[in-house]
mmCIF file of C-alpha atoms in Angstrom:
data_model
loop_
_atom_site.group_PDB
_atom_site.id
_atom_site.type_symbol
_atom_site.label_atom_id
_atom_site.label_comp_id
_atom_site.label_asym_id
_atom_site.label_seq_id
_atom_site.Cartn_x
_atom_site.Cartn_y
_atom_site.Cartn_z
ATOM 1 C CA MET A 1 81.028 -113.514 145.069
ATOM 2 C CA ILE A 2 79.718 -112.048 148.319
ATOM 3 C CA GLN A 3 75.992 -111.317 148.347
ATOM 4 C CA ASN A 4 74.304 -108.672 150.519
ATOM 5 C CA TYR A 5 70.938 -109.343 152.133
ATOM 6 C CA PRO A 6 68.713 -107.384 154.542
ATOM 7 C CA ILE A 7 68.442 -108.980 157.968
ATOM 8 C CA SER A 8 64.724 -108.215 158.174
ATOM 9 C CA LYS A 9 64.008 -110.345 155.088
ATOM 10 C CA THR A 10 66.615 -113.048 155.634
ATOM 11 C CA ILE A 11 66.405 -114.000 159.315
ATOM 12 C CA ALA A 12 62.901 -114.955 160.411
ATOM 13 C CA THR A 13 63.415 -117.900 162.757
ATOM 14 C CA LEU A 14 65.868 -119.241 165.321
ATOM 15 C CA ALA A 15 66.589 -122.035 162.845
ATOM 16 C CA ASP A 16 67.868 -119.422 160.384
ATOM 17 C CA LEU A 17 70.300 -118.212 163.052
ATOM 18 C CA LYS A 18 71.542 -121.710 163.838
ATOM 19 C CA GLN A 19 72.022 -122.512 160.168
ATOM 20 C CA ARG A 20 74.097 -119.407 159.431
ATOM 21 C CA PHE A 21 75.993 -118.841 162.697
ATOM 22 C CA ASN A 22 75.778 -122.140 164.616
ATOM 23 C CA LEU A 23 74.107 -120.092 167.372
ATOM 24 C CA SER A 24 72.375 -122.182 170.015
ATOM 25 C CA PRO A 25 70.831 -121.684 173.468
ATOM 26 C CA THR A 26 73.246 -122.428 176.282
ATOM 27 C CA ASP A 27 72.779 -125.391 178.598
ATOM 28 C CA ASN A 28 74.599 -123.540 181.387
ATOM 29 C CA ASP A 29 72.148 -122.416 184.074
ATOM 30 C CA LEU A 30 74.704 -119.854 185.299
ATOM 31 C CA PHE A 31 75.138 -118.166 181.903
ATOM 32 C CA PHE A 32 72.487 -115.467 182.411
ATOM 33 C CA GLN A 33 71.879 -114.957 186.108
ATOM 34 C CA GLU A 34 71.896 -111.163 185.829
ATOM 35 C CA TRP A 35 68.176 -110.934 185.163
ATOM 36 C CA GLN A 36 67.168 -112.744 188.365
ATOM 37 C CA GLN A 37 69.920 -112.665 191.017
ATOM 38 C CA ASP A 38 71.289 -109.839 193.182
ATOM 39 C CA LEU A 39 69.119 -107.258 191.440
ATOM 40 C CA PRO A 40 69.313 -103.711 192.818
ATOM 41 C CA GLN A 41 66.432 -102.480 194.927
ATOM 42 C CA LEU A 42 64.337 -99.594 193.639
ATOM 43 C CA THR A 43 63.820 -96.423 195.612
ATOM 44 C CA ALA A 44 60.336 -95.162 196.433
ATOM 45 C CA GLN A 45 60.856 -92.381 193.896
ATOM 46 C CA GLU A 46 61.823 -94.840 191.162
ATOM 47 C CA GLN A 47 58.729 -96.927 191.896
ATOM 48 C CA GLU A 48 56.567 -93.813 191.736
ATOM 49 C CA ASN A 49 58.135 -92.885 188.393
ATOM 50 C CA LEU A 50 57.479 -96.365 187.034
ATOM 51 C CA ASP A 51 53.862 -96.283 188.188
ATOM 52 C CA GLN A 52 53.410 -93.023 186.305
ATOM 53 C CA ILE A 53 55.061 -94.496 183.201
ATOM 54 C CA GLN A 54 52.734 -97.501 183.394
ATOM 55 C CA ARG A 55 49.640 -95.292 183.772
ATOM 56 C CA ARG A 56 50.637 -93.215 180.760
ATOM 57 C CA PHE A 57 51.304 -96.315 178.717
ATOM 58 C CA LEU A 58 48.001 -97.983 179.634
ATOM 59 C CA ARG A 59 46.029 -94.813 178.885
ATOM 60 C CA HIS A 60 47.494 -94.658 175.382
ATOM 61 C CA ARG A 61 47.351 -98.420 174.874
ATOM 62 C CA GLU A 62 43.609 -98.573 175.630
ATOM 63 C CA ARG A 63 42.898 -96.695 172.414
ATOM 64 C CA SER A 64 44.902 -98.869 170.011
ATOM 65 C CA PRO A 65 48.166 -100.753 169.503
ATOM 66 C CA LEU A 66 51.069 -98.314 169.681
ATOM 67 C CA PRO A 67 53.560 -97.594 166.891
ATOM 68 C CA GLU A 68 57.273 -97.953 167.578
ATOM 69 C CA GLY A 69 57.846 -94.216 167.903
ATOM 70 C CA VAL A 70 55.258 -93.905 170.670
ATOM 71 C CA ILE A 71 56.660 -96.977 172.454
ATOM 72 C CA ASN A 72 60.078 -95.323 172.424
ATOM 73 C CA GLN A 73 58.694 -92.080 173.870
ATOM 74 C CA LEU A 74 56.441 -93.633 176.512
ATOM 75 C CA LEU A 75 58.601 -96.549 177.644
ATOM 76 C CA ILE A 76 62.076 -97.048 176.194
ATOM 77 C CA GLY A 77 63.409 -93.520 176.693
ATOM 78 C CA PRO A 78 62.122 -93.155 180.277
ATOM 79 C CA LEU A 79 63.448 -96.611 181.224
ATOM 80 C CA LEU A 80 66.918 -95.874 179.840
ATOM 81 C CA THR A 81 66.869 -92.573 181.731
ATOM 82 C CA LEU A 82 65.984 -94.206 185.051
ATOM 83 C CA ALA A 83 68.626 -96.898 184.479
ATOM 84 C CA GLY A 84 71.308 -94.241 183.979
ATOM 85 C CA LEU A 85 72.097 -95.421 180.460
ATOM 86 C CA TYR A 86 72.099 -91.880 179.060
ATOM 87 C CA ASP A 87 74.773 -90.870 181.580
ATOM 88 C CA GLU A 88 78.535 -91.355 181.944
ATOM 89 C CA PRO A 89 80.118 -93.689 180.817
ATOM 90 C CA PHE A 90 77.314 -94.595 178.391
ATOM 91 C CA TYR A 91 76.238 -93.126 175.062
ATOM 92 C CA VAL A 92 73.095 -93.855 173.063
ATOM 93 C CA THR A 93 72.901 -94.049 169.278
ATOM 94 C CA THR A 94 69.888 -94.790 167.081
ATOM 95 C CA GLU A 95 69.438 -96.431 163.691
ATOM 96 C CA THR A 96 72.988 -97.773 163.822
ATOM 97 C CA THR A 97 73.897 -99.716 160.672
ATOM 98 C CA VAL A 98 75.383 -103.166 161.234
ATOM 99 C CA GLU A 99 76.895 -105.775 158.939
ATOM 100 C CA VAL A 100 77.242 -109.434 159.843
ATOM 101 C CA GLU A 101 79.375 -111.680 157.653
ATOM 102 C CA VAL A 102 78.349 -115.290 157.133
ATOM 103 C CA GLU A 103 81.704 -116.668 156.064
ATOM 104 C CA ASP A 104 80.841 -120.136 154.770
ATOM 105 C CA LYS A 105 77.944 -118.771 152.722
ATOM 106 C CA ASP A 106 79.681 -115.681 151.276
ATOM 107 C CA GLU A 107 76.888 -113.510 152.644
ATOM 108 C CA ILE A 108 76.785 -110.166 154.365
ATOM 109 C CA LEU A 109 73.601 -109.423 156.306
ATOM 110 C CA ARG A 110 72.767 -105.768 156.849
ATOM 111 C CA GLY A 111 70.346 -104.015 159.164
ATOM 112 C CA ARG A 112 69.751 -101.131 161.525
ATOM 113 C CA ILE A 113 69.617 -101.317 165.315
ATOM 114 C CA ASP A 114 66.794 -99.207 166.777
ATOM 115 C CA THR A 115 68.813 -98.169 169.845
ATOM 116 C CA LEU A 116 72.395 -99.072 170.763
ATOM 117 C CA VAL A 117 73.950 -98.208 174.127
ATOM 118 C CA ILE A 118 77.754 -98.102 174.048
ATOM 119 C CA ALA A 119 80.556 -97.282 176.469
ATOM 120 C CA GLN A 120 83.931 -96.491 174.933
ATOM 121 C CA GLN A 121 84.060 -99.098 172.133
ATOM 122 C CA LEU A 122 82.042 -101.655 174.086
ATOM 123 C CA TRP A 123 78.501 -102.575 173.084
ATOM 124 C CA VAL A 124 76.356 -102.585 176.223
ATOM 125 C CA LEU A 125 72.727 -103.024 175.186
ATOM 126 C CA LEU A 126 70.802 -103.350 171.933
ATOM 127 C CA VAL A 127 67.138 -102.325 172.104
ATOM 128 C CA GLU A 128 64.483 -103.170 169.542
ATOM 129 C CA SER A 129 61.034 -101.558 169.748
ATOM 130 C CA LYS A 130 58.431 -103.615 167.919
ATOM 131 C CA SER A 131 54.735 -103.096 167.434
ATOM 132 C CA THR A 132 53.768 -104.870 164.232
ATOM 133 C CA ILE A 133 55.707 -108.146 164.285
ATOM 134 C CA ALA A 134 55.671 -111.025 166.727
ATOM 135 C CA PHE A 135 58.425 -111.631 169.262
ATOM 136 C CA SER A 136 59.103 -114.926 167.469
ATOM 137 C CA VAL A 137 60.298 -112.861 164.483
ATOM 138 C CA ALA A 138 61.771 -109.906 166.370
ATOM 139 C CA LEU A 139 63.952 -112.133 168.577
ATOM 140 C CA PRO A 140 66.046 -113.775 165.825
ATOM 141 C CA GLN A 141 66.474 -110.396 164.131
ATOM 142 C CA LEU A 142 67.721 -108.803 167.357
ATOM 143 C CA MET A 143 70.114 -111.692 167.919
ATOM 144 C CA THR A 144 71.475 -111.284 164.390
ATOM 145 C CA TYR A 145 72.345 -107.677 165.235
ATOM 146 C CA MET A 146 73.994 -108.928 168.427
ATOM 147 C CA MET A 147 76.206 -111.231 166.337
ATOM 148 C CA ALA A 148 77.888 -108.058 165.023
ATOM 149 C CA ASN A 149 79.299 -107.349 168.510
ATOM 150 C CA PRO A 150 82.811 -105.938 167.838
ATOM 151 C CA ASN A 151 84.113 -107.390 171.126
ATOM 152 C CA PRO A 152 83.239 -111.102 170.838
ATOM 153 C CA GLU A 153 85.175 -111.974 173.997
ATOM 154 C CA ARG A 154 82.709 -109.908 176.033
ATOM 155 C CA PRO A 155 78.981 -110.566 176.469
ATOM 156 C CA VAL A 156 76.390 -108.312 174.907
ATOM 157 C CA TYR A 157 72.806 -107.786 176.069
ATOM 158 C CA GLY A 158 69.629 -107.167 174.129
ATOM 159 C CA MET A 159 66.095 -106.070 174.992
ATOM 160 C CA ILE A 160 62.926 -106.278 172.935
ATOM 161 C CA GLY A 161 60.052 -104.025 173.907
ATOM 162 C CA SER A 162 56.669 -104.186 172.208
ATOM 163 C CA GLY A 163 54.975 -101.987 174.770
ATOM 164 C CA ASP A 164 52.885 -104.925 175.977
ATOM 165 C CA GLU A 165 55.904 -107.168 176.614
ATOM 166 C CA PHE A 166 59.633 -107.029 177.353
ATOM 167 C CA LEU A 167 62.295 -109.709 176.951
ATOM 168 C CA PHE A 168 66.055 -109.701 177.652
ATOM 169 C CA VAL A 169 68.788 -111.618 175.831
ATOM 170 C CA LYS A 170 72.410 -112.312 176.733
ATOM 171 C CA MET A 171 74.842 -113.494 174.068
ATOM 172 C CA LEU A 172 78.502 -114.424 173.867
ATOM 173 C CA THR A 173 79.780 -114.659 170.284
ATOM 174 C CA GLU A 174 83.358 -115.837 170.857
ATOM 175 C CA GLY A 175 84.043 -119.397 169.693
ATOM 176 C CA VAL A 176 80.756 -121.255 169.376
ATOM 177 C CA PRO A 177 78.151 -118.497 169.934
ATOM 178 C CA GLN A 178 75.544 -119.078 172.614
ATOM 179 C CA TYR A 179 72.665 -117.199 174.216
ATOM 180 C CA ASP A 180 70.035 -117.305 176.908
ATOM 181 C CA LEU A 181 66.749 -115.484 177.520
ATOM 182 C CA SER A 182 64.982 -113.956 180.494
ATOM 183 C CA ASN A 183 61.355 -114.506 181.333
ATOM 184 C CA LEU A 184 58.806 -112.452 179.444
ATOM 185 C CA PHE A 185 57.585 -109.348 181.292
ATOM 186 C CA TYR A 186 53.981 -108.368 180.579
ATOM 187 C CA LEU A 187 52.784 -104.813 181.116
ATOM 188 C CA LEU A 188 49.018 -105.236 180.865
ATOM 189 C CA LEU A 189 48.674 -106.554 184.407
ATOM 190 C CA PRO A 190 46.585 -104.023 186.365
ATOM 191 C CA ARG A 191 47.862 -104.937 189.847
ATOM 192 C CA ARG A 192 51.467 -105.873 189.059
ATOM 193 C CA ASN A 193 53.761 -103.301 187.478
ATOM 194 C CA GLN A 194 56.413 -105.451 185.806
ATOM 195 C CA LEU A 195 58.312 -102.342 184.778
ATOM 196 C CA TYR A 196 59.834 -102.708 188.252
ATOM 197 C CA ASP A 197 61.495 -105.925 187.063
ATOM 198 C CA VAL A 198 62.523 -104.417 183.729
ATOM 199 C CA LEU A 199 64.213 -101.436 185.380
ATOM 200 C CA ARG A 200 66.013 -103.577 187.951
ATOM 201 C CA ILE A 201 67.486 -105.689 185.147
ATOM 202 C CA LEU A 202 68.502 -102.592 183.179
ATOM 203 C CA LYS A 203 70.195 -101.150 186.256
ATOM 204 C CA GLN A 204 71.964 -104.473 186.806
ATOM 205 C CA ILE A 205 73.258 -104.488 183.221
ATOM 206 C CA ALA A 206 74.411 -100.873 183.572
ATOM 207 C CA LYS A 207 76.257 -101.749 186.789
ATOM 208 C CA ILE A 208 77.973 -104.813 185.328
ATOM 209 C CA MET A 209 79.017 -103.162 182.088
ATOM 210 C CA GLY A 210 80.103 -99.989 183.861
ATOM 211 C CA ALA A 211 82.382 -102.131 186.025
ATOM 212 C CA ASN A 212 83.769 -103.805 182.900
ATOM 213 C CA ILE A 213 84.632 -100.381 181.508
ATOM 214 C CA GLY A 214 86.513 -99.598 184.703
ATOM 215 C CA VAL A 215 88.496 -102.832 184.398
ATOM 216 C CA MET A 216 89.332 -102.056 180.768
ATOM 217 C CA SER A 217 90.475 -98.539 181.703
ATOM 218 C CA ASP A 218 92.659 -99.866 184.545
ATOM 219 C CA GLY A 219 94.209 -102.333 182.140
ATOM 220 C CA ASN A 220 95.216 -99.543 179.825
#
């Protein structure tokens, strides 16, 4: 008999992921180059916008840790806007319900993705905004959502944003699933706005996935 379990209470560690899905980090150095090679340059206007976003964030953050809703308003939404992920060919959905079947255990894991960017039927980017749990817990939960990718032959990207920190994930679920991570980007550095790096990676992902959509359309 198939049992249903919430992802948030079932997957707490990377070991949980490996046990259920045989998901492991890749040993291929070329697997996830998108976060560090051939990144697009930012315009002066984009840099000015990011400096303003950082100032707003730091002003609010000085008072107290920020709840997820405020993180979305101050950081996630503006970053997706600047990256063009609200525009054609992309669409944004929130609180998307996902189910992931664990076949050899007769389990179905259920959860909700904070923000999902799609293009046609292709998952582009999953975004999780976290303020109350550690990245060590948020990361395996995000990757469980990514395992529900309906196009396993194509890579899917994820981003965790706590306000203070950002991290990117790339996963390929076809065959033996594998993943890789970016560096951690820290926003509480007064003289180094790492939102520049975050936006460049988002723009790179948008460019790559937009090109994939074009290839799919040409194939049809």
